[in-house]
CSV table of C-alpha atoms in Angstrom, one decimal:
chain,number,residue,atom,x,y,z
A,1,UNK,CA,129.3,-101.3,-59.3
A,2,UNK,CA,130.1,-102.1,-63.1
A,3,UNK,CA,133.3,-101.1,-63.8
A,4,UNK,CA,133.4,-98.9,-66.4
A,5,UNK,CA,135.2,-100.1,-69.7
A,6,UNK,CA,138.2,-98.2,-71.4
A,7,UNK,CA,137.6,-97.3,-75.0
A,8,UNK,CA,138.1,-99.8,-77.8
A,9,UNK,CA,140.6,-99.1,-80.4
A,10,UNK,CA,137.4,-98.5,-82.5
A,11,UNK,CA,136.2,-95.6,-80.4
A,12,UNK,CA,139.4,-94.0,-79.9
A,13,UNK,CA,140.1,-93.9,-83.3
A,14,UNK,CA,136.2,-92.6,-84.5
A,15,UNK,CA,137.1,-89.8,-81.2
A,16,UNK,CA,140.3,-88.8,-83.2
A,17,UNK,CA,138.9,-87.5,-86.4
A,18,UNK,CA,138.2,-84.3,-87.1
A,19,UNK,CA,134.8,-83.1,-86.9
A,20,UNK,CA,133.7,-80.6,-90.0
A,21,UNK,CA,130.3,-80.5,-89.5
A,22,UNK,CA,128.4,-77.4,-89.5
A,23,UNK,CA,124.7,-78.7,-89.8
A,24,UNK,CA,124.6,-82.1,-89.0
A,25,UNK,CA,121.0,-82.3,-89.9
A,26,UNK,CA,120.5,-80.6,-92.9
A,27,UNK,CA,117.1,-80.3,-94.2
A,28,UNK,CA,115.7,-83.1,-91.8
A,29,UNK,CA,113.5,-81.5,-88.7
A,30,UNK,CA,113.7,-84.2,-86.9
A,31,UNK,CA,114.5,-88.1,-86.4
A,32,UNK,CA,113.2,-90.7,-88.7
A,33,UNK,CA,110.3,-92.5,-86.8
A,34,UNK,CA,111.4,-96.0,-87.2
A,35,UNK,CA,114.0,-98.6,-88.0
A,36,UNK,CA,113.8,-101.5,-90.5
A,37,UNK,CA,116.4,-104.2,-90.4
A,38,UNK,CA,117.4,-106.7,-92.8
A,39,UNK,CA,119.2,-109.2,-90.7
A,40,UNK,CA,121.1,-112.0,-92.8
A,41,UNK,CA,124.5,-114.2,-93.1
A,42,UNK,CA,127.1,-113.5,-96.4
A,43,UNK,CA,125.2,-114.9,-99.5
A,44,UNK,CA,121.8,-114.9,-98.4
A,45,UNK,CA,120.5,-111.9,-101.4
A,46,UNK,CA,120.9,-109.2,-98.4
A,47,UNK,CA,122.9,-106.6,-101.9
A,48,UNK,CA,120.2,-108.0,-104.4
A,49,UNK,CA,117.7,-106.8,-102.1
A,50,UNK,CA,118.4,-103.7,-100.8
A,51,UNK,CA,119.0,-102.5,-104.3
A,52,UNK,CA,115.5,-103.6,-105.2
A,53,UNK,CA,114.1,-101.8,-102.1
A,54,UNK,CA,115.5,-98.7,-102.7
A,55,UNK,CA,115.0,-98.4,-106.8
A,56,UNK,CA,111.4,-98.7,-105.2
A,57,UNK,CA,111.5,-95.7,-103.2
A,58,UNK,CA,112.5,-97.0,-100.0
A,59,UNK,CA,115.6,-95.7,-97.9
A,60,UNK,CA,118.9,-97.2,-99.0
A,61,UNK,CA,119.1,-100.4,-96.5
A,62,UNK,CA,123.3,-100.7,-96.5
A,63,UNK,CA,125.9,-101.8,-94.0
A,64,UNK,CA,126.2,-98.1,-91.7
A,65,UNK,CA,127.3,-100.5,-88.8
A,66,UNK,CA,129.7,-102.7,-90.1
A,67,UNK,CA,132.8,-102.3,-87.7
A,68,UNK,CA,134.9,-101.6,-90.9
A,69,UNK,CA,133.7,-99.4,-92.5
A,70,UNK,CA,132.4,-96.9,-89.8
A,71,UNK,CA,135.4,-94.8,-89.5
A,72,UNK,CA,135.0,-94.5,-93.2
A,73,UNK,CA,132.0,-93.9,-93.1
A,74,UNK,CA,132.4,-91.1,-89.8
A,75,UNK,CA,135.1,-89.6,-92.0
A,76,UNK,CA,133.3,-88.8,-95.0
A,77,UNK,CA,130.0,-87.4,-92.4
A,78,UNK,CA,132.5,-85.9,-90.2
A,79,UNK,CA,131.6,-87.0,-87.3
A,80,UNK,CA,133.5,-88.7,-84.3
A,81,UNK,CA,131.1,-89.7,-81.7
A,82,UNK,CA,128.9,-92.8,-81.7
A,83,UNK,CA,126.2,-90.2,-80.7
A,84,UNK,CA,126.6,-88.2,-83.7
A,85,UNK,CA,127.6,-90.9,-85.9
A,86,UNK,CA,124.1,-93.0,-85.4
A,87,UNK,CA,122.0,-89.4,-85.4
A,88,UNK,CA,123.8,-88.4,-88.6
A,89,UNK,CA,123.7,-91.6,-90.7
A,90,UNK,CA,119.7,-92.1,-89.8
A,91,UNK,CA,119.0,-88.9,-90.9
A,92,UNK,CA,120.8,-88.1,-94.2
A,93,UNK,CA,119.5,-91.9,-94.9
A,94,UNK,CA,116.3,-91.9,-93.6
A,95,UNK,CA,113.0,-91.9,-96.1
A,96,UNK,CA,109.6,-90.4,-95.2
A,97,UNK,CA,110.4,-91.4,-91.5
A,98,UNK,CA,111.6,-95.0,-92.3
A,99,UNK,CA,115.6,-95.5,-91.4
A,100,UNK,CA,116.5,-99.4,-93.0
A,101,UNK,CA,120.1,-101.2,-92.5
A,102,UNK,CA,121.6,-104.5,-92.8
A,103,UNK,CA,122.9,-106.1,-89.7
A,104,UNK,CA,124.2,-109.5,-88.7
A,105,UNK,CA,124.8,-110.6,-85.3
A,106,UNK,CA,128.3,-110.3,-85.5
A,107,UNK,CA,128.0,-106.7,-86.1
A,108,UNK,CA,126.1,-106.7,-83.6
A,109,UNK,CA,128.5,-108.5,-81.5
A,110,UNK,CA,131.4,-106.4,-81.9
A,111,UNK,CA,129.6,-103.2,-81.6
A,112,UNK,CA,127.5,-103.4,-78.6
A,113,UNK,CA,130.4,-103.1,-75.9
A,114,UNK,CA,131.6,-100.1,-78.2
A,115,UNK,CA,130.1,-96.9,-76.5
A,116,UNK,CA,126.3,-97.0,-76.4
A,117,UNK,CA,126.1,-97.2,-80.0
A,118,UNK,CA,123.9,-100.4,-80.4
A,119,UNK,CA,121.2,-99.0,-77.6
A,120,UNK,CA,120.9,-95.9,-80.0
A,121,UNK,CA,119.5,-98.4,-82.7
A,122,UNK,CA,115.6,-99.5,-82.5
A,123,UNK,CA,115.7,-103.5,-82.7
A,124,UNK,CA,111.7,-103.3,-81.5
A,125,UNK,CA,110.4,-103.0,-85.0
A,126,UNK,CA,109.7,-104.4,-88.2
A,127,UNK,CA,112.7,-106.5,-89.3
A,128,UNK,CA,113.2,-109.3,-91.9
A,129,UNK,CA,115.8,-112.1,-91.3
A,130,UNK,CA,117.3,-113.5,-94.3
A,131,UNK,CA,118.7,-117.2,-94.4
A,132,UNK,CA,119.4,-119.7,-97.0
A,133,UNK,CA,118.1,-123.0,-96.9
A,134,UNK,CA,120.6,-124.6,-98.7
A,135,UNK,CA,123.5,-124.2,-96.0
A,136,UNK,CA,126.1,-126.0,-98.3
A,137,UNK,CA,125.7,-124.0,-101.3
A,138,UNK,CA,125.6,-120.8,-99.5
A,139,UNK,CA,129.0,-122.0,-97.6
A,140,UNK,CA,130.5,-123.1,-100.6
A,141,UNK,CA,129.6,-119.6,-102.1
A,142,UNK,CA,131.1,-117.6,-99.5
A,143,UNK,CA,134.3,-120.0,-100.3
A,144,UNK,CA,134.6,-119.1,-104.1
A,145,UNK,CA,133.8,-115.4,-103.1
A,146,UNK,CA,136.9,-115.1,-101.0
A,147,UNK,CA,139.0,-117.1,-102.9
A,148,UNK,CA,138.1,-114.9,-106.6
A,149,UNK,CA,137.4,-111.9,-104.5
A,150,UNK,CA,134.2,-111.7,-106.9
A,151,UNK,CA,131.4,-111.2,-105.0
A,152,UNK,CA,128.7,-109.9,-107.0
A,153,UNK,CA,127.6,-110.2,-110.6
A,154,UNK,CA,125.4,-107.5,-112.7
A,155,UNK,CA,123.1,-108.0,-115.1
A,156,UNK,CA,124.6,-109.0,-118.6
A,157,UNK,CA,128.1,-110.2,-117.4
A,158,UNK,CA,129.0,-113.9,-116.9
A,159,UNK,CA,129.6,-116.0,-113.7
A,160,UNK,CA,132.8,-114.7,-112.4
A,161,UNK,CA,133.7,-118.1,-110.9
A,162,UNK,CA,133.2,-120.5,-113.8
A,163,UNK,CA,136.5,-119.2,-115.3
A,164,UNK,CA,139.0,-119.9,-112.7
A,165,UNK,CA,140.5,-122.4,-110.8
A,166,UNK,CA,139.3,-123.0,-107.6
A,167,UNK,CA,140.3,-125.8,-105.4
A,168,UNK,CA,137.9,-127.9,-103.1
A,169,UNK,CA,138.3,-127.7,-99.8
A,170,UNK,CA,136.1,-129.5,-97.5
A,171,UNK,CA,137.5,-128.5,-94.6
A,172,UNK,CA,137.4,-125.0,-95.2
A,173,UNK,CA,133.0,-125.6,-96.5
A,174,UNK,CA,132.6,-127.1,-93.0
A,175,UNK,CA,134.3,-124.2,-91.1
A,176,UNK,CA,132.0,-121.8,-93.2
A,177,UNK,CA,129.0,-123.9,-92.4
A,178,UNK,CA,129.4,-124.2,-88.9
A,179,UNK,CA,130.3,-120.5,-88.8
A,180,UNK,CA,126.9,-119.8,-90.1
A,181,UNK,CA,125.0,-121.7,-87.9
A,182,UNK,CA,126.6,-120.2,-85.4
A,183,UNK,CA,125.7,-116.3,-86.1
A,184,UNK,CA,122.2,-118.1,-86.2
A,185,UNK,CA,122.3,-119.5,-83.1
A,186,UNK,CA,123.5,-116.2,-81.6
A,187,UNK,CA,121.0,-114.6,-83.4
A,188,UNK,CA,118.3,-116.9,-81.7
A,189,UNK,CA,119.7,-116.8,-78.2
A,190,UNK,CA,119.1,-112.5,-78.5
A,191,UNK,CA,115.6,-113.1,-80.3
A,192,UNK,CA,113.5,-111.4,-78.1
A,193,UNK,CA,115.6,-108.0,-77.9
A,194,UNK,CA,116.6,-108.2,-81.5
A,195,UNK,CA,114.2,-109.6,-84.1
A,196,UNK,CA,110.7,-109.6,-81.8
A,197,UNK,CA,108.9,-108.8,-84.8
A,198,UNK,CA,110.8,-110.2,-87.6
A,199,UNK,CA,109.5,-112.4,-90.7
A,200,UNK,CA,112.1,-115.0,-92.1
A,201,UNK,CA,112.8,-115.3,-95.4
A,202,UNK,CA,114.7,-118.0,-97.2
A,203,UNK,CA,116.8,-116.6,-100.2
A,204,UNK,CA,115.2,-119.6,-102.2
A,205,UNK,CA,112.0,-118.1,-101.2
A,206,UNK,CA,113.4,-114.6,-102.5
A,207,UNK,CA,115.2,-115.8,-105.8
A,208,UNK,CA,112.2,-117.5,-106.7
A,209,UNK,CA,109.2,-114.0,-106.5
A,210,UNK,CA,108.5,-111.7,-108.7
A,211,UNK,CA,109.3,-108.1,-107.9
A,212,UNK,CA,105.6,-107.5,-107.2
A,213,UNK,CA,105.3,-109.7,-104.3
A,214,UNK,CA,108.6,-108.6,-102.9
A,215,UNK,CA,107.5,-104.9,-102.9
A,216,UNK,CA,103.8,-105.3,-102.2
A,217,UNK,CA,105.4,-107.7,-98.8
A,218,UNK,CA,108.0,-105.2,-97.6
A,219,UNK,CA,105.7,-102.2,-97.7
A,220,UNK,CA,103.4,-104.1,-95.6
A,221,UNK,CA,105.7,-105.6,-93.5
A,222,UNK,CA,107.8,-102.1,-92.8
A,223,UNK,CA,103.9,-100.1,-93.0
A,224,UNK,CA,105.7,-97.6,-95.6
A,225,UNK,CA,104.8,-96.6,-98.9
A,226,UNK,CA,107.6,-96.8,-101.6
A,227,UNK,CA,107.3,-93.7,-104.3
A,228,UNK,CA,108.4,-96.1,-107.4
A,229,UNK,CA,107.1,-98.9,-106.4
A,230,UNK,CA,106.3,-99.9,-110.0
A,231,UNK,CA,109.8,-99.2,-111.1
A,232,UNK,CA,111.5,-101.1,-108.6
A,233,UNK,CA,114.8,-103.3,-110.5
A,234,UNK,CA,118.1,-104.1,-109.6
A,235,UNK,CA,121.0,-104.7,-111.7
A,236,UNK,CA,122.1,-107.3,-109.5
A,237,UNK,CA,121.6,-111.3,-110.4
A,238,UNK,CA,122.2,-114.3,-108.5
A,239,UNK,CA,125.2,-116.1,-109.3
A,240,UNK,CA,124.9,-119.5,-110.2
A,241,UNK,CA,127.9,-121.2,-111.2
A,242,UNK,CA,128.6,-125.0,-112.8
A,243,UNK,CA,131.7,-124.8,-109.7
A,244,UNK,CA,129.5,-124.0,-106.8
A,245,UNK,CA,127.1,-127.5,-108.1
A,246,UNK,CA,129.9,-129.6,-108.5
A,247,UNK,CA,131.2,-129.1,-105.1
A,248,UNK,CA,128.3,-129.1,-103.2
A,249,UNK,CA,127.9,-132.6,-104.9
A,250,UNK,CA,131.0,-134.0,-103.8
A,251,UNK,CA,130.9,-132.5,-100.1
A,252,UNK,CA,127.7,-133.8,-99.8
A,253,UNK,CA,129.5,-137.7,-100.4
A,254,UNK,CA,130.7,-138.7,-97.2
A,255,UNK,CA,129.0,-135.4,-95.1
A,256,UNK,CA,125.5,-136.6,-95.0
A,257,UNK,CA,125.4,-136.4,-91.1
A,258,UNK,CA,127.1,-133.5,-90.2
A,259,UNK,CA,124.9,-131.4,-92.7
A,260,UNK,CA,122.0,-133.5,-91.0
A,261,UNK,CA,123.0,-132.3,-87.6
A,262,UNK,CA,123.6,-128.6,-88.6
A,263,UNK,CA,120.2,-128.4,-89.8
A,264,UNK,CA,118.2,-130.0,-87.2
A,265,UNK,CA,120.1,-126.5,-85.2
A,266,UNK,CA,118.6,-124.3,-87.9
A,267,UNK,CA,114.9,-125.7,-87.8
A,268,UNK,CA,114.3,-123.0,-85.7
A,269,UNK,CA,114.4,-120.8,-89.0
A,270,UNK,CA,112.7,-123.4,-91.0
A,271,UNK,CA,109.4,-123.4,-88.6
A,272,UNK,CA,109.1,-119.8,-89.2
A,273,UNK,CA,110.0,-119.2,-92.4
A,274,UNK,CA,106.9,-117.9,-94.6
A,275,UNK,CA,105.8,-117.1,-98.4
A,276,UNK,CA,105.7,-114.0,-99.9
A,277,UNK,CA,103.7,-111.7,-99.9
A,278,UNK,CA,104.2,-112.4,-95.6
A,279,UNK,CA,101.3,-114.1,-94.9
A,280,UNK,CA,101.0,-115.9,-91.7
């Protein structure tokens, strides 16, 4: 007999708040009829594209289950169940039957002793797993982004980064790196229940398409039609800073086989990645 597990602090404090809902499903007749993920690790365009996705007309793909910012989240729906947390986030979010989010496994890891909230998700559809090529440069991204607390930069402003003073740290570019190979290896031992049908694409691949392509591929991929599909933008632009180039060149001198090892782990992504539009 399993035993049965006590509730996390997570659920006991989602149980706590007060629910103030009166019609949890206002103006929506029933559930949406599918789920699209966007899987992906910290710098890999995951923002940058859901912004582009919904400007188009597609349902706003955000973080609903990242572990902190659920009870937020629950607060402001006024729910506190898992039940009615899930039911009321895919409905008020959902678009002409299409519910999207962004996931990564460690959400995914935290969450799926918590309740039964991760078996009221549908992993068994389209999904789209975002990586980055360049491991380094998306490590040494993630660095500068904690360190300046700058993560994103909007169309007409400069590179947050290229004006302060941020130290290398090659221990701490390693850590990151292994830490993302990681979430991709746990991602790849749960491939069959959690991205059966996904396409993989690079954020080299994404930064380097027109808007067109990326549209046209997503509507195909997700069999939905976007309403402003020719309108589709997002305020959001890469960042590319001098910094980020200049320490990927020097932790490159001397780490030549541990980035050589790391990918060899991540050819798995590599042998399926594909163009856009997705054509196989």
């Amino acid at each position: 007999m399993t035993p049965t597990l006590p509730p996390s602090p997570r659920t006991k404090a989602l149980n706590a708040l007060p629910f103030r809902q009166v019609a949890p499903i206002d103006g929506h007749p029933k559930p949406p009829d599918k789920d699209f993920v966007i899987w992906f690790t910290a710098r890999t365009g995951s923002t940058w594209l859901g912004s582009l996705l919904f400007s188009a007309g597609f349902p706003k793909p955000s973080e609903y289950f990242h572990p902190n910012k659920i009870l937020r989240i629950a607060s402001y729906l006024g729910v506190n169940s898992w039940e009615d947390y899930v039911n009321s986030v895919k409905h008020k979010r959902a678009t002409h039957g299409l519910f999207a989010h962004e996931m990564t496994f460690q959400f995914w890891k935290m969450l799926r002793n918590e309740g039964d909230v991760m078996n009221r998700l549908d992993f068994s559809g389209p999904s789209v797993v975002l990586f980055r090529e360049d491991i380094v440069a998306q490590a040494i991204s993630i660095q500068l982004a904690v360190t300046s607390n700058k993560w994103h930069r909007y169309e007409g402003t400069e590179t947050p980064q290229n004006k302060l003073r941020i130290p290398f740290d090659e221990r701490e570019i390693r850590k990151k790196i292994r830490y993302i190979c990681n979430l991709e290896l746990g991602l790849k031992a749960h491939q069959d229940l959690l991205i059966p049908k996904a396409k993989f694409l690079s954020y080299e691949t994404l930064a380097a398409s027109g808007t067109k392509s990326i549209i046209d591929a997503f509507e195909k991929h997700a069999e939905f039609e976007a309403d402003n599909r020719n309108e589709a933008s997002s305020n959001y632009v890469p960042i590319r800073s001098e910094i980020n180039q200049r320490m990927r060149d020097r932790f490159l001198i001397g780490n030549e086989q541990f980035v050589a090892e790391v990918q060899e782990q991540r050819a798995w992504l590599f042998d399926r990645k594909i163009p856009l539009p997705f054509i196989v």
